[in-house]
Coordinates of C-alpha atoms in Angstrom, one line a residue:
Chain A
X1 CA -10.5 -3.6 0.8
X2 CA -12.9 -5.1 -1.9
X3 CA -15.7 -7.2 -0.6
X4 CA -16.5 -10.1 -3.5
X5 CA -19.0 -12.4 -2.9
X6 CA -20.0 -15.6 -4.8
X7 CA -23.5 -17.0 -4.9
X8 CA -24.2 -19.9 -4.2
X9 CA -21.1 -21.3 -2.5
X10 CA -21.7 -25.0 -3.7
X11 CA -24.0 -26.2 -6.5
X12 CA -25.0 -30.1 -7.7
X13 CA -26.2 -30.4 -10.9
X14 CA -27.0 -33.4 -13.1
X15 CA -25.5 -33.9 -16.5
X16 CA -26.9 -32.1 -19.1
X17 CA -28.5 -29.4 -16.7
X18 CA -27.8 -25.7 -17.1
X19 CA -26.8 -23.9 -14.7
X20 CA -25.7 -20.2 -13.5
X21 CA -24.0 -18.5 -10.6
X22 CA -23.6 -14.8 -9.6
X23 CA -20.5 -12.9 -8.7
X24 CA -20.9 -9.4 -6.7
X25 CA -18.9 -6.9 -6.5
X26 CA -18.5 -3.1 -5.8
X27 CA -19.3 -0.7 -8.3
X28 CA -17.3 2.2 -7.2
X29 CA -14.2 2.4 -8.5
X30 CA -14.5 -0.7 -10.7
X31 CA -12.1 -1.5 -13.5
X32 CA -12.2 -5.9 -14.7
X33 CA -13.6 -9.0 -13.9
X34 CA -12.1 -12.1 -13.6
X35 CA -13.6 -15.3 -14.0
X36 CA -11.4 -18.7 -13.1
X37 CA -12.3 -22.0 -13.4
X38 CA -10.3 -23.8 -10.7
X39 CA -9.3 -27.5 -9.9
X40 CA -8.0 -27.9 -6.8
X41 CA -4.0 -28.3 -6.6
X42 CA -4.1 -26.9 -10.1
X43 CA -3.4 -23.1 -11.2
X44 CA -6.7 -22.0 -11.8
X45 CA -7.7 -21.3 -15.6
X46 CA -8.6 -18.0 -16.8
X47 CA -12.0 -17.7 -18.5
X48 CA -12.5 -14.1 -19.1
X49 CA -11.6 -10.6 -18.3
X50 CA -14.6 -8.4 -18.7
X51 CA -14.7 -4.7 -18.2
X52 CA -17.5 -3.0 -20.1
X53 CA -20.7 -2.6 -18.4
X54 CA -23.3 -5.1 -20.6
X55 CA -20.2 -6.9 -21.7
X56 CA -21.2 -10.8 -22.6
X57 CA -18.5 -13.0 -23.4
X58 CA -18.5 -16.9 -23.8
X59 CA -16.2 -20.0 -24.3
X60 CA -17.6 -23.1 -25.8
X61 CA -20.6 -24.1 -23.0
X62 CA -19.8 -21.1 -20.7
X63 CA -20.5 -17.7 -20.8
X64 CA -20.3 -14.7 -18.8
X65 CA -22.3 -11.3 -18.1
X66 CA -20.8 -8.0 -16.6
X67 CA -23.6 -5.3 -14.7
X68 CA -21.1 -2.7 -13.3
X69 CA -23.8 -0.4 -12.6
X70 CA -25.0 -2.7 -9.9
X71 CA -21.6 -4.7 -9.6
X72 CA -22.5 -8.2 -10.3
X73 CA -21.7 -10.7 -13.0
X74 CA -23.2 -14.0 -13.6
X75 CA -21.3 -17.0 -15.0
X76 CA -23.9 -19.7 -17.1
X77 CA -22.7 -23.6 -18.3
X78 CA -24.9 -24.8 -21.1
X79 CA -25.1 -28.8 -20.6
X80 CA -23.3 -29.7 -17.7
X81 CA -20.5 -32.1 -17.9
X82 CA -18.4 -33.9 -15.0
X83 CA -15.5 -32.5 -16.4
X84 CA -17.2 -29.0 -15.2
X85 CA -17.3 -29.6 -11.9
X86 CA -14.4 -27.5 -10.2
X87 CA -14.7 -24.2 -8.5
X88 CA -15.1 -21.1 -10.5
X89 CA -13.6 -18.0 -8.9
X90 CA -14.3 -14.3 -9.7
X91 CA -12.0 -11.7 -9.0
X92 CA -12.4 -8.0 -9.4
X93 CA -9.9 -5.1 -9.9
X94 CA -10.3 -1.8 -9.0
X95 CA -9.4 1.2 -11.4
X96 CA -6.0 1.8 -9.4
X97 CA -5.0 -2.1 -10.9
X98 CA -3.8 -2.7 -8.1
X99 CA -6.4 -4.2 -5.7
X100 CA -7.4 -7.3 -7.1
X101 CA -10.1 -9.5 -4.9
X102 CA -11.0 -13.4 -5.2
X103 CA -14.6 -14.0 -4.3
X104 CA -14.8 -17.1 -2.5
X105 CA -15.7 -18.9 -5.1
X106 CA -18.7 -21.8 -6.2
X107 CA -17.6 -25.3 -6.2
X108 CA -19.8 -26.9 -8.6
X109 CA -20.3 -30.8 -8.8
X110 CA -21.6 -32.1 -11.9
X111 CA -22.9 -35.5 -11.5
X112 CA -22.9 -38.0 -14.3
Chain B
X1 CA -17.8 -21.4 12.1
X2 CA -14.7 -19.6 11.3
X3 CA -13.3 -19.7 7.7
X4 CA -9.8 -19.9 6.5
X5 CA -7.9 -16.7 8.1
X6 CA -4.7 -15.6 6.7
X7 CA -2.4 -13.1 8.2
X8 CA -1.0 -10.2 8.2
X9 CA -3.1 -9.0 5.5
X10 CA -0.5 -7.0 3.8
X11 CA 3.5 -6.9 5.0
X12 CA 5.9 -4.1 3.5
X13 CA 9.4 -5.5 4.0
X14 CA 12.8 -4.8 2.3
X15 CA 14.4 -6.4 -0.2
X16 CA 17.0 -9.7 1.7
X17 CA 14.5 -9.8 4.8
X18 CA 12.3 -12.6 5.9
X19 CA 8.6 -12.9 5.9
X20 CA 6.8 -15.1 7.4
X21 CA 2.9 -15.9 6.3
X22 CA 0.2 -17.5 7.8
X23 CA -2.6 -19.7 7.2
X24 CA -5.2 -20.8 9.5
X25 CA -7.6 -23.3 7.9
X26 CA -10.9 -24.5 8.6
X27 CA -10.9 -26.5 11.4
X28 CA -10.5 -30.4 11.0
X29 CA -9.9 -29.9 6.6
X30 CA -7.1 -31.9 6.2
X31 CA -5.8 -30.6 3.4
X32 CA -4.5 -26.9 3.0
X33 CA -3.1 -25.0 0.1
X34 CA -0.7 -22.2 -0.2
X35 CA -1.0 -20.3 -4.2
X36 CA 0.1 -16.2 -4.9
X37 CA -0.9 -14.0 -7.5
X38 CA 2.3 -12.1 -8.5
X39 CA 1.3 -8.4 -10.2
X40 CA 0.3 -9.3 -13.7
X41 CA 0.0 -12.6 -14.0
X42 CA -2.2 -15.6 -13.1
X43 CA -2.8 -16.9 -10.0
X44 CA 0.0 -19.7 -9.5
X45 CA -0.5 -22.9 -7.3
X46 CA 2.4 -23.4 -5.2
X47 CA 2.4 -26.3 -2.7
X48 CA -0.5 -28.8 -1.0
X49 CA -0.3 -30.0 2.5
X50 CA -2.2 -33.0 3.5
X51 CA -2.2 -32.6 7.0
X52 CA 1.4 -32.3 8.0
X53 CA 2.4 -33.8 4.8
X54 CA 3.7 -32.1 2.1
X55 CA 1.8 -33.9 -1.3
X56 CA 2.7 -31.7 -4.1
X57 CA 5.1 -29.0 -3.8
X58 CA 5.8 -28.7 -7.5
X59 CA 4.8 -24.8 -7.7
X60 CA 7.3 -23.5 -4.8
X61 CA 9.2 -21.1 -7.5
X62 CA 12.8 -21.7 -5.7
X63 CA 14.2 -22.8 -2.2
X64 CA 13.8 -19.3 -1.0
X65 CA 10.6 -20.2 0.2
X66 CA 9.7 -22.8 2.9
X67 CA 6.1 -23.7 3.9
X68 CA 5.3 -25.8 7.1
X69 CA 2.2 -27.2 8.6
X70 CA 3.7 -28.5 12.1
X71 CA 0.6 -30.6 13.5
X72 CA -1.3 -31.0 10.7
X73 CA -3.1 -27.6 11.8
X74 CA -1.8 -24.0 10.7
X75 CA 0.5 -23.5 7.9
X76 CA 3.4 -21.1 7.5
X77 CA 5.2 -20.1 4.5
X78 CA 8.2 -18.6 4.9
X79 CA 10.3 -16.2 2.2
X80 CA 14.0 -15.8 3.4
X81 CA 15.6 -13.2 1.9
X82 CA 12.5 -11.5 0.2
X83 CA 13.1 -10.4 -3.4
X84 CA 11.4 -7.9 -5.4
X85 CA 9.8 -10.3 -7.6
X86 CA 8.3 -12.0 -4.7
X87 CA 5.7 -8.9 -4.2
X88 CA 2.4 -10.4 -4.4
X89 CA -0.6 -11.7 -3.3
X90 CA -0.6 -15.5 -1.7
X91 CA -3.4 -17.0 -0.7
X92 CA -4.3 -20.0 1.6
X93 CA -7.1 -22.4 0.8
X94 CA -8.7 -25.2 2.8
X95 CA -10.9 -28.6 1.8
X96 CA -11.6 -31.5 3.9
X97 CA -11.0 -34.0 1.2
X98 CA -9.7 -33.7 -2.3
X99 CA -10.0 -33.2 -4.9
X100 CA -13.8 -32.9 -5.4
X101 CA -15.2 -31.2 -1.9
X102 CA -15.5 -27.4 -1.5
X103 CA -12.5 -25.9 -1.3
X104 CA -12.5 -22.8 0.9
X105 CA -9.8 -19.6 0.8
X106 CA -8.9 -17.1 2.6
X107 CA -8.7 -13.6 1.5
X108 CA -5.1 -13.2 0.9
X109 CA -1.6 -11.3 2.2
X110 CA -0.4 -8.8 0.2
X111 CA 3.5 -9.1 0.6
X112 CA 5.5 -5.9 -1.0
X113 CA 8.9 -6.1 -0.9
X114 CA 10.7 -2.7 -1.6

């Protein structure tokens, strides 16, 4: 089974701070990566699907970069706001499609 | 200190069986919830458990499937009979408050019903 590990697990930043947190994942047999933001109780929100090594993608204050090579992706917020505080999930596929891994995910707190 | 522990890790069961999963939280979060990932889609949210209590069941798909937290401690969710479309990932997640504390998951069941 895929191993997917989040970095760090929790994270406190003040408004208006930057911030950026690492998803790793195996590179063999890679084929996407998810990135969620997730409120608790909620169905967690799709951010992006990435799957070309050197892809960047962003979304308003957040973007995302994809290394396959050496299987990790960092996830960066420009200008924190409280309503950013949730936890943001990764999840990687392999290229069967069929094996799709949550990390564990970083809970960030953004505090006004 | 143990993390949220979920088993089996993947069940194969036919189609009109029962399947029962489990979901071991953190010990002393209060608050444990169930959510699965059917093939394809998005990861859904299904039901929250604040200690024995059930406080928002509003994503259970249909009353096929029954989740209990006797005690306040483990949770079970059960799926009686097992459909096709219930082939999935579900995932158990524990926090010890809500809705702004860590929430912690476990790593999944795989359910495949043939």
């Amino acid at each position: 089974i895929l191993n997917v590990e989040q970095s760090p697990q929790s994270l406190h930043v003040q408004e208006g701070d930057s911030t950026n947190f690492t998803c790793s994942f195996p590179s063999s047999n890679f084929y996407a990566l998810h990135w969620y933001r997730w409120e608790t109780a909620k169905s967690p929100e799709a951010l992006f699907v990435m799957t070309l090594n050197g892809d960047e993608k962003k979304k308003g204050r957040i973007s995302a970069t994809l290394n396959t090579k050496e299987g990790y992706s960092y996830l960066y917020i420009k200008g924190s706001q409280p309503e950013d505080s949730a936890t943001y999930l990764c999840a990687s596929v392999d290229n069967y499609g069929q094996n799709f891994v949550f990390g564990p995910g970083t809970r960030l707190s953004v505090l006004p | 200190e143990a993390g949220v522990t979920q088993f089996p890790s993947h069940s194969v069961i036919e189609k009109g069986q029962t399947v029962t999963l489990r979901c071991d939280p953190i010990s002393g979060h209060d608050n444990l919830y169930w959510y699965r990932r059917v093939m394809g889609k998005e990861i859904k949210f299904l039901l929250h458990f604040v200690k024995e209590s059930k406080q928002d069941e509003s994503g259970m798909p249909n009353n096929r499937f029954l989740a209990e937290r006797t005690g306040g401690t483990y949770s079970t969710l059960k799926v009686q009979p097992a459909e096709l479309e219930d082939s999935g990932v579900y995932f158990c997640a524990s926090s010890e408050g809500h809705p702004n504390t860590e929430a912690f998951f476990g790593q999944g069941t795989r359910l495949t019903v043939v």
